[in-house]
mmCIF file of C-alpha atoms in Angstrom:
data_model
loop_
_atom_site.group_PDB
_atom_site.id
_atom_site.type_symbol
_atom_site.label_atom_id
_atom_site.label_comp_id
_atom_site.label_asym_id
_atom_site.label_seq_id
_atom_site.Cartn_x
_atom_site.Cartn_y
_atom_site.Cartn_z
ATOM 1 C CA UNK V 1327 -124.531 -30.396 -23.332
ATOM 2 C CA UNK V 1328 -122.710 -29.701 -26.037
ATOM 3 C CA UNK V 1329 -119.388 -30.907 -25.817
ATOM 4 C CA UNK V 1330 -116.524 -29.509 -27.500
ATOM 5 C CA UNK V 1331 -114.900 -31.521 -29.977
ATOM 6 C CA UNK V 1332 -112.050 -33.257 -28.440
ATOM 7 C CA UNK V 1333 -108.786 -31.823 -29.400
ATOM 8 C CA UNK V 1334 -106.408 -34.285 -30.403
ATOM 9 C CA UNK V 1335 -103.753 -33.949 -27.879
ATOM 10 C CA UNK V 1336 -100.403 -35.089 -28.987
ATOM 11 C CA UNK V 1337 -98.107 -36.510 -26.491
ATOM 12 C CA UNK V 1338 -95.332 -34.056 -25.790
ATOM 13 C CA UNK V 1339 -92.167 -34.624 -27.694
ATOM 14 C CA UNK V 1340 -89.015 -34.629 -25.577
ATOM 15 C CA UNK V 1341 -86.618 -33.927 -28.453
ATOM 16 C CA UNK V 1342 -86.903 -30.098 -28.485
ATOM 17 C CA UNK V 1343 -86.275 -29.973 -24.755
ATOM 18 C CA UNK V 1344 -83.229 -32.177 -25.144
ATOM 19 C CA UNK V 1345 -81.895 -29.943 -27.897
ATOM 20 C CA UNK V 1346 -82.400 -26.854 -25.751
ATOM 21 C CA UNK V 1347 -80.797 -28.453 -22.747
ATOM 22 C CA UNK V 1348 -77.687 -29.483 -24.779
ATOM 23 C CA UNK V 1349 -77.334 -26.093 -26.457
ATOM 24 C CA UNK V 1350 -76.960 -24.163 -23.231
ATOM 25 C CA UNK V 1351 -73.927 -26.111 -21.851
ATOM 26 C CA UNK V 1352 -72.418 -26.234 -25.319
ATOM 27 C CA UNK V 1353 -72.744 -22.427 -25.507
ATOM 28 C CA UNK V 1354 -71.038 -22.064 -22.119
ATOM 29 C CA UNK V 1355 -68.152 -24.322 -23.192
ATOM 30 C CA UNK V 1356 -67.712 -22.427 -26.457
ATOM 31 C CA UNK V 1357 -67.817 -19.095 -24.610
ATOM 32 C CA UNK V 1358 -65.259 -20.357 -22.115
ATOM 33 C CA UNK V 1359 -62.938 -21.633 -24.846
ATOM 34 C CA UNK V 1360 -63.293 -18.379 -26.758
ATOM 35 C CA UNK V 1361 -62.445 -16.262 -23.684
ATOM 36 C CA UNK V 1362 -59.451 -18.470 -22.777
ATOM 37 C CA UNK V 1363 -58.175 -18.293 -26.349
ATOM 38 C CA UNK V 1364 -58.624 -14.520 -26.503
ATOM 39 C CA UNK V 1365 -56.878 -13.909 -23.183
ATOM 40 C CA UNK V 1366 -54.038 -16.294 -24.171
ATOM 41 C CA UNK V 1367 -53.619 -14.476 -27.475
ATOM 42 C CA UNK V 1368 -53.548 -11.060 -25.809
ATOM 43 C CA UNK V 1369 -51.033 -12.305 -23.216
ATOM 44 C CA UNK V 1370 -48.848 -13.831 -25.915
ATOM 45 C CA UNK V 1371 -48.977 -10.626 -27.916
ATOM 46 C CA UNK V 1372 -48.063 -8.466 -24.909
ATOM 47 C CA UNK V 1373 -45.255 -10.737 -23.751
ATOM 48 C CA UNK V 1374 -43.406 -10.678 -27.099
ATOM 49 C CA UNK V 1375 -40.653 -8.084 -27.439
ATOM 50 C CA UNK V 1376 -42.181 -5.305 -29.385
ATOM 51 C CA UNK V 1377 -41.011 -4.688 -32.903
ATOM 52 C CA UNK V 1378 -40.814 -0.998 -31.999
ATOM 53 C CA UNK V 1379 -38.039 -1.635 -29.437
ATOM 54 C CA UNK V 1380 -34.851 -0.345 -30.948
ATOM 55 C CA UNK V 1381 -31.684 -2.441 -31.028
ATOM 56 C CA UNK V 1382 -30.040 0.276 -28.949
ATOM 57 C CA UNK V 1383 -32.376 -0.422 -26.044
ATOM 58 C CA UNK V 1384 -31.511 -4.095 -26.188
ATOM 59 C CA UNK V 1385 -27.767 -3.419 -26.382
ATOM 60 C CA UNK V 1386 -27.988 -0.871 -23.565
ATOM 61 C CA UNK V 1387 -29.360 -3.520 -21.249
ATOM 62 C CA UNK V 1388 -26.696 -5.976 -22.361
ATOM 63 C CA UNK V 1389 -24.019 -3.337 -21.850
ATOM 64 C CA UNK V 1390 -25.434 -2.563 -18.427
ATOM 65 C CA UNK V 1391 -25.110 -6.212 -17.489
ATOM 66 C CA UNK V 1392 -21.544 -6.289 -18.842
ATOM 67 C CA UNK V 1393 -20.714 -3.114 -16.937
ATOM 68 C CA UNK V 1394 -22.055 -4.598 -13.730
ATOM 69 C CA UNK V 1395 -19.966 -7.710 -14.308
ATOM 70 C CA UNK V 1396 -16.869 -5.615 -14.975
ATOM 71 C CA UNK V 1397 -17.419 -3.563 -11.827
ATOM 72 C CA UNK V 1398 -17.705 -6.743 -9.783
ATOM 73 C CA UNK V 1399 -14.547 -8.118 -11.378
ATOM 74 C CA UNK V 1400 -12.672 -4.861 -10.753
ATOM 75 C CA UNK V 1401 -13.698 -4.856 -7.104
ATOM 76 C CA UNK V 1402 -12.382 -8.396 -6.707
ATOM 77 C CA UNK V 1403 -9.144 -7.505 -8.494
ATOM 78 C CA UNK V 1404 -8.673 -4.418 -6.295
ATOM 79 C CA UNK V 1405 -8.997 -6.615 -3.214
ATOM 80 C CA UNK V 1406 -6.392 -9.006 -4.634
ATOM 81 C CA UNK V 1407 -4.043 -6.128 -5.498
ATOM 82 C CA UNK V 1408 -4.356 -4.721 -1.996
ATOM 83 C CA UNK V 1409 -3.545 -8.128 -0.496
ATOM 84 C CA UNK V 1410 -0.534 -8.492 -2.809
ATOM 85 C CA UNK V 1411 0.728 -5.009 -1.876
ATOM 86 C CA UNK V 1412 0.472 -5.880 1.811
ATOM 87 C CA UNK V 1413 2.434 -9.078 1.198
ATOM 88 C CA UNK V 1414 4.948 -7.105 -0.873
ATOM 89 C CA UNK V 1415 5.590 -4.712 2.021
ATOM 90 C CA UNK V 1416 6.141 -7.637 4.379
ATOM 91 C CA UNK V 1417 8.513 -9.303 1.915
ATOM 92 C CA UNK V 1418 10.471 -6.069 1.437
ATOM 93 C CA UNK V 1419 10.888 -5.769 5.187
ATOM 94 C CA UNK V 1420 11.999 -9.392 5.415
ATOM 95 C CA UNK V 1421 14.430 -8.927 2.524
ATOM 96 C CA UNK V 1422 15.900 -5.806 4.110
ATOM 97 C CA UNK V 1423 16.631 -7.734 7.282
ATOM 98 C CA UNK V 1424 17.712 -10.981 5.668
ATOM 99 C CA UNK V 1425 21.283 -12.132 6.211
ATOM 100 C CA UNK V 1426 22.093 -12.219 2.473
ATOM 101 C CA UNK V 1427 21.155 -8.578 2.019
ATOM 102 C CA UNK V 1428 22.991 -7.582 5.175
ATOM 103 C CA UNK V 1429 26.087 -9.416 3.910
ATOM 104 C CA UNK V 1430 25.851 -7.622 0.562
ATOM 105 C CA UNK V 1431 25.598 -4.272 2.359
ATOM 106 C CA UNK V 1432 28.685 -5.106 4.425
ATOM 107 C CA UNK V 1433 30.663 -6.118 1.323
ATOM 108 C CA UNK V 1434 29.634 -2.954 -0.545
ATOM 109 C CA UNK V 1435 30.697 -0.873 2.453
ATOM 110 C CA UNK V 1436 34.049 -2.689 2.563
ATOM 111 C CA UNK V 1437 34.656 -2.025 -1.127
ATOM 112 C CA UNK V 1438 33.898 1.664 -0.632
ATOM 113 C CA UNK V 1439 36.371 1.755 2.262
ATOM 114 C CA UNK V 1440 39.031 0.010 0.180
ATOM 115 C CA UNK V 1441 38.518 2.542 -2.617
ATOM 116 C CA UNK V 1442 38.865 5.433 -0.189
ATOM 117 C CA UNK V 1443 42.068 3.880 1.249
ATOM 118 C CA UNK V 1444 43.548 3.370 -2.243
ATOM 119 C CA UNK V 1445 42.792 6.975 -3.222
ATOM 120 C CA UNK V 1446 44.505 8.280 -0.065
ATOM 121 C CA UNK V 1447 47.486 5.976 -0.610
ATOM 122 C CA UNK V 1448 47.816 7.105 -4.230
ATOM 123 C CA UNK V 1449 47.764 10.756 -3.188
ATOM 124 C CA UNK V 1450 50.284 10.103 -0.405
ATOM 125 C CA UNK V 1451 52.675 8.333 -2.777
ATOM 126 C CA UNK V 1452 52.518 11.287 -5.169
ATOM 127 C CA UNK V 1453 53.349 13.648 -2.302
ATOM 128 C CA UNK V 1454 56.199 11.383 -1.154
ATOM 129 C CA UNK V 1455 57.661 11.152 -4.662
ATOM 130 C CA UNK V 1456 57.716 14.926 -4.927
ATOM 131 C CA UNK V 1457 59.604 15.143 -1.605
ATOM 132 C CA UNK V 1458 62.179 12.412 -2.228
ATOM 133 C CA UNK V 1459 64.463 12.961 -5.230
ATOM 134 C CA UNK V 1460 64.666 10.309 -8.027
ATOM 135 C CA UNK V 1461 61.493 8.401 -7.036
ATOM 136 C CA UNK V 1462 59.285 9.314 -9.988
ATOM 137 C CA UNK V 1463 59.893 5.981 -11.763
ATOM 138 C CA UNK V 1464 59.044 4.096 -8.590
ATOM 139 C CA UNK V 1465 55.890 6.228 -8.145
ATOM 140 C CA UNK V 1466 54.734 5.689 -11.757
ATOM 141 C CA UNK V 1467 55.088 1.901 -11.439
ATOM 142 C CA UNK V 1468 53.089 1.712 -8.217
ATOM 143 C CA UNK V 1469 50.512 4.273 -9.339
ATOM 144 C CA UNK V 1470 49.626 1.883 -12.190
ATOM 145 C CA UNK V 1471 49.168 -0.991 -9.740
ATOM 146 C CA UNK V 1472 47.057 1.193 -7.428
ATOM 147 C CA UNK V 1473 44.884 2.167 -10.406
ATOM 148 C CA UNK V 1474 44.319 -1.520 -11.228
ATOM 149 C CA UNK V 1475 43.404 -2.284 -7.600
ATOM 150 C CA UNK V 1476 41.006 0.682 -7.525
ATOM 151 C CA UNK V 1477 39.399 -0.410 -10.804
ATOM 152 C CA UNK V 1478 38.941 -3.980 -9.476
ATOM 153 C CA UNK V 1479 37.333 -2.648 -6.302
ATOM 154 C CA UNK V 1480 34.909 -0.505 -8.300
ATOM 155 C CA UNK V 1481 33.964 -3.523 -10.427
ATOM 156 C CA UNK V 1482 33.340 -5.646 -7.316
ATOM 157 C CA UNK V 1483 31.167 -2.882 -5.866
ATOM 158 C CA UNK V 1484 29.182 -2.733 -9.120
ATOM 159 C CA UNK V 1485 28.697 -6.490 -9.076
ATOM 160 C CA UNK V 1486 27.495 -6.390 -5.471
ATOM 161 C CA UNK V 1487 25.113 -3.532 -6.304
ATOM 162 C CA UNK V 1488 23.706 -5.520 -9.225
ATOM 163 C CA UNK V 1489 23.232 -8.545 -6.967
ATOM 164 C CA UNK V 1490 21.546 -6.395 -4.337
ATOM 165 C CA UNK V 1491 19.237 -4.181 -6.419
ATOM 166 C CA UNK V 1492 19.514 -5.347 -9.996
ATOM 167 C CA UNK V 1493 20.919 -1.939 -10.992
ATOM 168 C CA UNK V 1494 24.596 -1.018 -11.520
ATOM 169 C CA UNK V 1495 26.390 1.446 -9.275
ATOM 170 C CA UNK V 1496 26.180 5.057 -10.499
ATOM 171 C CA UNK V 1497 29.503 6.077 -8.887
ATOM 172 C CA UNK V 1498 31.455 3.777 -11.216
ATOM 173 C CA UNK V 1499 30.629 5.926 -14.233
ATOM 174 C CA UNK V 1500 32.032 9.049 -12.556
#
C-alpha cells in the first residue's frame, strides 16, 4: 500500500482566533461610541437657539412675560384700590356722623342765622331812621358797627367752612 506522504500537520495557532475574537467586541464598542457621539452632537445642535431666530422673536417673548407680569400686578392693584374705596366710603360715613363735623355744621348754621338777623336789623334801622326825624347820624354810626359785626360773622363762617371741607365759603365773595 502505498501510503501517502505524511503531511506535516502544524499545530493550530490560537493567535488569529484571539485577534478575531477581540476585534468583534472592539468594533461594537467603537460603533456604540460613534452612535452616542453622533446623537449627542445632533441633540446639542438642535437644542441651541438657532442663528436664524430674529432678535424680535426673542424680545416678543420677553415682552409677553413682562406683559403677563404687568397684568398680574394691575389685577392686584385693582383689588387694593377697590378695598381702599370701600374703606373710604365707610370713613366718609363715619366723618359725616362724627361729633366734630356735627358741631361744625351747627356753628356754620348759627353764623348764617346771625348774618340774616344782622341784615334784617340793618334794614329795620334804616327804615326807622327815615321815619324818625334827626336820627340819620345815629343810624350811620350803628350801621358801621352792624357792618363790622356782619363782616366778622362772614369770616367765622369761612373759617368753619375751611375747617370742615378745606375749601372757603363761596357766599363770602358775593
